Every structure is written in C-alpha cells, then in structure tokens.
Amino acid sequence: DERLTTWRDGYLPEAVLGFDTSPDVSWAGPPAAPLPESVLIPTSGSTGSPKFVRLCESGLAANAAQIIAGTRMGEGDRALVHLPLYFSYGLSVLTSHLLAGASVVLSTVSATRPQFAEQLAEYSITCLPSVPFSLEMYRRTRLFTRDLPDLRSVTTSGGPVPPGLITEIAPLLQARGIGFWAMYGQTEASGRISVLPPEEFRSAIGSVGYPLPGVRVWIQEPDTNGVGEVHVSGPGNMLGYATSRADLGATDQPLADLDTGDAGRLDAGGRLWLTGRRKRIAKIYGARVSLDDVEAQLAEHGVRAAVADGDGITVFTETDSVSARDLERAMGFPARSIRVLNIQAVPRTPSGKIDYGRLTELAGG
C-alpha cells in the first residue's frame, strides 16, 4: 500500500499493526527524550498525505471533559462507537464517555444493515453519534420509527446537515424524547469545539451552537455581515503539524490561536454559524480530504481538477474514459463519493491558474 509506505518511511515506527500484511520497518530507535505527543491523526483522510495533527494527552482529556460538560453526559450513558477511531469525532466519543464513567459499545456494523438497529436495542444504547451521511442512512432505513426505548440522544458532526433532513427527522426524535445535538469540531482541536443543545436545534437550524466550556471562538476580519475567519483557542488545540518523524517534539504547548480554515459568524446570543470552507478541503462523509492531494494522486488517471461537492467530490477530465468507481478505489473512498464530469478544457484564470470558481459553478449546474 503506497499510503502506508509513505507514512512508514516518514515516521520510522517500531512496528506497523492492524494490516493483513505488515510491511518491513526501519525503527529509528526510542527518542532522546519523552515526546509530548500522545496521538497523531492524519489530516487528509485516506489520501496518503504524510501530514499529521500532533495531539497531546492533556489536550485530549481537556476536550473530553468539555464535551461531558457541554452535553450533560453522565455515568448512565452508553454510546455506540461505530465511527472510526482515527476520525477525531469517533475518538472524542470514546474518550468523553470513558472519562465520564459511562460505557461504550464498539461496532463495525454498517448503518444500512438490519443488525445496526438490533444492536441499539440489544445493548441499551443511549447515545448515537452520527455524521450527515449516517443520518441519511437512518432516514432511509426508518431507524427512528423502531422501538429504541433507551436511546436518549443523537449527536452529529463532521459536516453540515441538510436542513430538509433535519426537519424530516426532528418530529420523529421529538415524539420519542430523543435529543438532537448539532456539533462542530476539528482534528486540530482534539475533537469538538461547539455544540447546539436539543432545545434550540429546531429554532436555530444550521447553527453549530455555543463554544464548549473553556473554548473561545472568535471571528477574525469580519465583513459587514459579521462573516469572517473562524478562530479557536482552548486547551485541546493541537501542538502543531508533523510531516515526518523530525517534527515530533517540536513544541509542547497547544496553539493559542487555531485558524480553522472555516468561515462563519457569531450571532447576538453567541451561537456559531458556519458559511463554508476557506481552503481547498472537502469532506467525504465527514472525513476531511485535501483536494490538492486528490488531484495529485488521480492525475495519472486523467483527472485535471477537483472541487468539493456536498458530501463528495466532483473531478474534471478531458477524456470520457474515466470511471468514477475506479477513481474511488484508487483513493480508497466510499462508493458514490466521486462524480466525473468530462469537459473540453479546464478553465483557467488570466494568470494561467485553474479557475476553481468556474469549476464549482459547473459542478453545481
């Protein structure tokens, strides 16, 4: 696996675990001094980029405590951890519940399978973490019409939820006394940043809520509508990025000012509303992916450019012989996450750069 080789060669680990065939390793030996990092999480999903977020134990613990306080979590809760643990949201579900003295059930069952609902009932699950794609699966499978007497909360993060989907599932949740918690987070902040409590989600559809206790959110360089760069400060902020073993231990303090790369505004009540990404990052069903990495890795397949498109990506080619499924397999992406558009020539700006604004219009049209 080329991605695994890139990571192995960049970080020289002692061992590589969790794969059917473990590659040979060239361990660089133990560090001269203890490293401040506890976890390295990739920033670009499955694109193979060697760039990782450096997180420390104290930051992860602080963010877990903030989530507990912000979501009223207690010892009686039990979460279904079905999101990957290399996904910061999935990891934060695990750490927050364990710190609260609650319990978790680890699952690899897809939300599309009948066994998914069965395990919710069998294990008396009280909290169901979700991303927008899984919420859509719950709707299609009519999950919230099932008899789930113990389910008390549904949380969502990893991207914007379509308002139409929220308004459709809201009555079902409300009728069963199930709270819906809209959340916002980033790997660079150890997981969660803000949360909208259930009692407000129908009156503030689209908001990602209030900063968690101990987290400060501010808008830098706002325009006349109050929309600007979303910045975050808190104990869960990352130590920085790493692209190789040489970057480990470079700093041992969290960033005082995390530029999230998102644009948004704060309303008069202090709730955060996101308006979009400022950088070339897409989300594949909740997982952040660098569009530049996608273009570089799919160039040999005839892809000339890529833009974000909802919960997927639209790629542009100048040949009609490119298969979307072949591209998804090449990237390790889920089915139906890539759409292929064939155009005569990729539009460019006067300076010769790819005109991504025009491509985004073409993808939307």
Coordinates of C-alpha atoms in Angstrom, one line a residue:
D1 CA 0.0 0.0 0.0
E2 CA 1.6 3.2 -1.2
R3 CA 0.0 5.3 1.6
L4 CA 1.2 3.0 4.3
T5 CA 4.7 3.1 2.8
T6 CA 4.7 6.9 2.8
W7 CA 3.8 7.0 6.5
R8 CA 6.3 4.3 7.4
D9 CA 9.2 5.9 5.6
G10 CA 8.4 9.4 7.1
Y11 CA 8.0 8.3 10.7
L12 CA 10.2 5.2 11.0
P13 CA 7.9 3.4 13.6
E14 CA 8.9 0.5 15.7
A15 CA 6.1 -1.6 14.3
V16 CA 3.1 -1.3 12.0
L17 CA 0.0 -3.1 13.3
G18 CA -3.6 -3.7 12.1
F19 CA -2.9 -4.7 8.5
D20 CA -3.2 -8.1 6.8
T21 CA 0.4 -7.9 5.7
S22 CA 2.6 -5.8 7.9
P23 CA 5.4 -4.0 6.0
D24 CA 9.1 -4.2 7.0
V25 CA 10.1 -1.3 9.2
S26 CA 13.3 0.5 9.9
W27 CA 12.9 1.7 13.5
A28 CA 14.9 4.8 14.3
G29 CA 15.1 3.8 18.0
P30 CA 13.5 5.5 21.0
P31 CA 13.5 9.3 21.2
A32 CA 16.2 11.0 23.2
A33 CA 13.5 12.5 25.5
P34 CA 9.8 11.7 26.1
L35 CA 7.7 13.2 23.3
P36 CA 4.7 15.5 24.2
E37 CA 2.5 13.8 21.5
S38 CA 0.1 11.1 22.5
V39 CA -1.7 10.7 19.2
L40 CA -1.0 11.5 15.6
I41 CA -4.1 11.8 13.4
P42 CA -3.9 12.2 9.6
T43 CA -5.3 15.5 8.3
S44 CA -6.4 14.3 4.8
G45 CA -8.5 11.2 5.3
S46 CA -7.2 8.4 3.1
T47 CA -5.3 10.5 0.6
G48 CA -1.9 9.2 1.9
S49 CA -0.6 12.7 2.8
P50 CA 2.2 12.3 5.5
K51 CA 0.8 15.4 7.3
F52 CA -0.5 14.5 10.8
V53 CA -2.0 16.5 13.6
R54 CA 0.0 16.3 16.8
L55 CA -2.3 15.9 19.9
C56 CA -1.2 15.5 23.5
E57 CA -2.8 13.6 26.4
S58 CA -3.8 16.7 28.4
G59 CA -5.5 18.3 25.4
L60 CA -7.5 15.1 24.6
A61 CA -8.5 14.8 28.3
A62 CA -9.5 18.5 28.4
N63 CA -11.6 18.3 25.3
A64 CA -13.3 15.1 26.6
A65 CA -14.1 17.0 29.9
Q66 CA -15.5 19.9 27.9
I67 CA -17.7 17.5 25.9
I68 CA -19.1 16.0 29.1
A69 CA -20.0 19.4 30.5
G70 CA -21.4 20.7 27.2
T71 CA -23.6 17.6 26.5
R72 CA -24.7 16.8 30.1
M73 CA -23.2 13.3 29.8
G74 CA -23.3 11.0 32.8
E75 CA -22.3 7.6 34.1
G76 CA -25.6 6.1 32.9
D77 CA -24.9 6.9 29.2
R78 CA -23.8 4.3 26.7
A79 CA -22.6 5.2 23.2
L80 CA -22.4 3.1 20.1
V81 CA -18.9 3.8 18.8
H82 CA -19.4 3.0 15.1
L83 CA -17.3 5.8 13.7
P84 CA -13.6 5.1 13.0
L85 CA -11.2 6.0 15.9
Y86 CA -8.7 7.6 13.5
F87 CA -11.6 10.1 12.9
S88 CA -11.3 12.7 15.6
Y89 CA -15.1 12.7 16.2
G90 CA -15.1 8.9 16.8
L91 CA -12.1 9.2 19.1
S92 CA -13.8 12.0 21.1
V93 CA -16.9 9.9 21.6
L94 CA -14.7 7.2 23.1
T95 CA -12.6 9.4 25.3
S96 CA -15.5 11.5 26.6
H97 CA -17.7 8.6 27.6
L98 CA -14.8 6.8 29.3
L99 CA -13.8 9.9 31.3
A100 CA -17.5 10.4 32.3
G101 CA -17.5 6.8 33.7
A102 CA -20.1 5.9 31.0
S103 CA -19.8 2.9 28.7
V104 CA -19.3 2.3 25.0
V105 CA -20.0 -0.5 22.6
L106 CA -17.6 -0.8 19.7
S107 CA -19.2 -1.7 16.4
T108 CA -18.3 -2.2 12.8
V109 CA -21.8 -2.8 11.6
S110 CA -23.0 -0.5 8.8
A111 CA -25.9 1.7 9.4
T112 CA -27.6 0.3 6.3
R113 CA -27.8 -3.2 7.8
P114 CA -30.7 -4.5 10.0
Q115 CA -28.2 -5.5 12.7
F116 CA -27.5 -1.8 13.3
A117 CA -30.9 -1.2 14.8
E118 CA -30.8 -4.5 16.6
Q119 CA -27.6 -3.7 18.5
L120 CA -29.0 -0.4 19.6
A121 CA -31.8 -2.3 21.4
E122 CA -29.7 -5.2 22.5
Y123 CA -27.0 -3.1 24.2
S124 CA -29.4 -0.4 25.6
I125 CA -27.6 2.3 23.7
T126 CA -28.4 5.8 25.0
C127 CA -26.3 7.9 22.6
L128 CA -25.9 7.5 18.9
P129 CA -23.1 9.6 17.3
S130 CA -23.6 10.4 13.6
V131 CA -22.3 12.3 10.6
P132 CA -24.6 13.7 7.9
F133 CA -24.3 10.6 5.7
S134 CA -25.2 8.2 8.6
L135 CA -28.2 10.5 9.4
E136 CA -29.4 10.0 5.8
M137 CA -29.0 6.2 6.3
Y138 CA -31.1 6.4 9.4
R139 CA -33.8 8.2 7.5
R140 CA -33.8 5.7 4.6
T141 CA -33.9 2.7 7.0
R142 CA -36.6 4.4 9.1
L143 CA -34.4 3.8 12.2
F144 CA -36.2 6.3 14.3
T145 CA -39.5 4.5 13.8
R146 CA -38.1 1.4 15.6
D147 CA -38.6 0.6 19.2
L148 CA -35.5 2.0 20.9
P149 CA -36.6 2.8 24.4
D150 CA -33.1 3.5 25.8
L151 CA -32.0 6.0 23.1
R152 CA -31.9 9.5 24.6
S153 CA -29.6 11.5 22.3
V154 CA -28.3 11.7 18.7
T155 CA -25.2 13.7 18.1
T156 CA -23.9 14.9 14.7
S157 CA -20.7 16.4 13.5
G158 CA -18.4 16.1 10.5
G159 CA -20.2 18.5 8.2
P160 CA -23.4 20.4 7.6
V161 CA -26.7 18.6 7.8
P162 CA -29.1 19.4 5.0
P163 CA -32.0 21.5 6.6
G164 CA -34.5 19.3 4.8
L165 CA -33.1 16.2 6.5
I166 CA -33.3 17.9 9.9
T167 CA -36.9 19.0 9.5
E168 CA -37.8 15.5 8.5
I169 CA -36.2 13.6 11.4
A170 CA -36.9 16.3 14.1
P171 CA -40.5 15.3 14.7
L172 CA -39.6 11.6 15.0
L173 CA -36.9 12.4 17.6
Q174 CA -39.1 14.8 19.5
A175 CA -42.0 12.4 19.7
R176 CA -39.7 9.8 21.3
G177 CA -38.0 12.2 23.7
I178 CA -34.6 11.9 21.8
G179 CA -32.4 15.0 22.0
F180 CA -30.6 16.1 18.8
W181 CA -27.2 17.7 19.4
A182 CA -25.6 19.5 16.5
M183 CA -21.8 19.8 17.0
Y184 CA -18.8 21.3 15.3
G185 CA -15.2 20.2 15.7
Q186 CA -11.8 19.7 14.1
T187 CA -9.0 17.3 14.5
E188 CA -6.7 20.2 15.2
A189 CA -8.9 21.0 18.3
S190 CA -8.8 17.4 19.7
G191 CA -12.3 16.8 18.5
R192 CA -15.2 19.1 19.5
I193 CA -15.4 22.9 19.5
S194 CA -19.1 23.8 19.9
V195 CA -22.5 22.3 20.5
L196 CA -26.1 23.3 20.0
P197 CA -28.4 21.9 22.7
P198 CA -31.5 19.9 21.7
E199 CA -33.9 22.6 23.0
E200 CA -32.6 25.0 20.4
F201 CA -31.9 22.9 17.3
R202 CA -35.3 23.5 15.7
S203 CA -35.2 27.2 16.2
A204 CA -31.6 27.5 15.1
I205 CA -31.4 25.1 12.2
G206 CA -27.9 25.5 10.6
S207 CA -26.1 26.7 13.7
V208 CA -23.4 24.6 15.3
G209 CA -24.1 26.1 18.7
Y210 CA -22.1 27.6 21.5
P211 CA -18.4 27.1 22.2
L212 CA -17.8 24.3 24.7
P213 CA -16.9 25.4 28.3
G214 CA -13.2 26.6 28.3
V215 CA -13.2 27.1 24.5
R216 CA -13.1 30.6 23.0
V217 CA -14.3 31.2 19.4
W218 CA -13.9 34.5 17.6
I219 CA -14.3 35.8 14.1
Q220 CA -11.3 37.5 12.6
E221 CA -11.6 40.1 9.9
P222 CA -15.4 40.0 9.7
D223 CA -17.3 41.6 6.8
T224 CA -20.3 43.8 7.0
N225 CA -22.5 40.7 7.7
G226 CA -20.2 39.6 10.5
V227 CA -18.8 36.7 8.4
G228 CA -15.1 36.1 8.7
E229 CA -12.4 33.6 9.6
V230 CA -13.3 31.3 12.5
H231 CA -10.5 31.1 15.1
V232 CA -10.4 28.9 18.2
S233 CA -8.4 28.9 21.5
G234 CA -8.6 26.2 24.1
P235 CA -6.6 23.5 25.9
G236 CA -7.5 21.0 23.2
N237 CA -5.8 22.8 20.4
M238 CA -3.1 20.8 18.7
L239 CA 0.7 21.1 19.3
G240 CA 1.1 21.6 15.5
Y241 CA 1.5 19.5 12.4
A242 CA 4.0 16.9 11.5
T243 CA 5.1 15.7 8.1
S244 CA 7.9 13.4 9.3
R245 CA 9.5 12.0 12.5
A246 CA 11.7 15.1 12.7
D247 CA 8.7 17.2 13.5
L248 CA 7.8 15.3 16.6
G249 CA 8.5 17.1 19.9
A250 CA 9.0 20.4 18.1
T251 CA 6.7 22.1 20.5
D252 CA 4.9 21.0 23.7
Q253 CA 2.3 23.8 24.1
P254 CA -1.1 23.9 22.3
L255 CA -1.6 26.6 19.7
A256 CA -3.0 29.8 21.3
D257 CA -4.8 30.7 18.0
L258 CA -6.1 28.0 15.8
D259 CA -7.2 29.2 12.3
T260 CA -9.9 26.6 11.5
G261 CA -10.0 27.3 7.8
D262 CA -13.7 27.8 8.1
A263 CA -15.7 31.0 7.5
G264 CA -18.6 31.9 9.8
R265 CA -20.3 34.3 12.2
L266 CA -21.4 34.6 15.8
D267 CA -25.0 35.7 16.4
A268 CA -26.0 38.0 19.2
G269 CA -26.5 35.0 21.5
G270 CA -23.0 33.7 20.9
R271 CA -24.0 30.8 18.6
L272 CA -21.7 29.9 15.8
W273 CA -23.0 29.7 12.2
L274 CA -20.6 28.3 9.5
T275 CA -20.8 29.6 6.0
G276 CA -18.2 27.4 4.3
R277 CA -14.6 26.4 3.9
R278 CA -11.9 29.0 3.1
K279 CA -9.4 26.4 1.9
R280 CA -9.3 23.6 -0.6
I281 CA -10.6 21.0 1.8
A282 CA -13.6 18.7 1.1
K283 CA -15.4 16.3 3.4
I284 CA -16.1 12.7 2.3
Y285 CA -18.9 11.7 4.6
G286 CA -17.3 13.6 7.5
A287 CA -13.6 12.8 6.7
R288 CA -11.5 15.8 5.7
V289 CA -9.7 15.4 2.4
S290 CA -7.3 17.7 0.7
L291 CA -8.5 18.4 -2.9
D292 CA -4.9 19.2 -3.9
D293 CA -3.9 15.7 -2.8
V294 CA -6.8 14.2 -4.7
E295 CA -5.7 16.0 -7.9
A296 CA -2.1 14.9 -7.5
Q297 CA -2.9 11.2 -6.9
L298 CA -5.5 11.0 -9.6
A299 CA -3.6 12.9 -12.3
E300 CA -2.3 9.6 -13.8
H301 CA -6.0 8.5 -14.2
G302 CA -6.8 11.6 -16.3
V303 CA -8.1 13.9 -13.6
R304 CA -7.3 17.5 -14.2
A305 CA -9.1 19.2 -11.3
A306 CA -11.3 18.5 -8.3
V307 CA -13.8 20.5 -6.3
A308 CA -15.9 19.8 -3.2
D309 CA -19.5 18.8 -4.0
G310 CA -21.7 18.3 -0.9
D311 CA -20.5 15.1 0.9
G312 CA -18.4 14.2 -2.1
I313 CA -16.1 15.4 -4.8
T314 CA -16.5 16.3 -8.5
V315 CA -13.5 15.7 -10.7
F316 CA -13.0 17.1 -14.1
T317 CA -11.4 15.2 -17.0
E318 CA -10.7 16.0 -20.6
T319 CA -11.4 12.4 -21.7
D320 CA -14.5 10.3 -21.4
S321 CA -12.8 7.1 -20.5
V322 CA -12.5 7.7 -16.7
S323 CA -14.6 5.6 -14.4
A324 CA -15.8 7.1 -11.1
R325 CA -15.7 3.8 -9.3
D326 CA -12.1 3.2 -10.5
L327 CA -11.1 6.6 -9.0
E328 CA -12.9 5.8 -5.7
R329 CA -11.0 2.5 -5.5
A330 CA -7.7 4.3 -6.3
M331 CA -8.3 6.7 -3.4
G332 CA -9.9 4.3 -1.0
F333 CA -13.1 6.4 -0.9
P334 CA -16.7 5.1 -0.4
A335 CA -18.9 4.4 -3.4
R336 CA -20.7 7.4 -4.9
S337 CA -18.3 9.9 -3.3
I338 CA -16.8 10.9 -6.7
R339 CA -18.6 12.3 -9.7
V340 CA -16.8 12.6 -13.0
L341 CA -17.5 15.5 -15.4
N342 CA -15.9 15.5 -18.9
I343 CA -15.1 18.9 -20.3
Q344 CA -13.3 20.1 -23.4
A345 CA -10.7 22.1 -21.4
V346 CA -10.2 23.0 -17.8
P347 CA -11.0 26.7 -17.5
R348 CA -8.1 28.9 -16.3
T349 CA -7.7 32.4 -14.9
P350 CA -5.8 35.1 -16.8
S351 CA -2.7 34.2 -14.8
G352 CA -2.9 30.6 -16.0
K353 CA -4.2 29.1 -12.8
I354 CA -7.1 26.7 -12.7
D355 CA -10.3 28.6 -12.3
Y356 CA -11.9 26.7 -9.4
G357 CA -14.7 29.2 -9.1
R358 CA -15.9 28.4 -12.6
L359 CA -15.5 24.6 -11.9
T360 CA -17.6 24.9 -8.8
E361 CA -20.3 26.5 -10.9
L362 CA -20.1 23.7 -13.5
A363 CA -20.3 21.1 -10.7
G364 CA -23.4 22.8 -9.3
G365 CA -25.1 23.2 -12.7

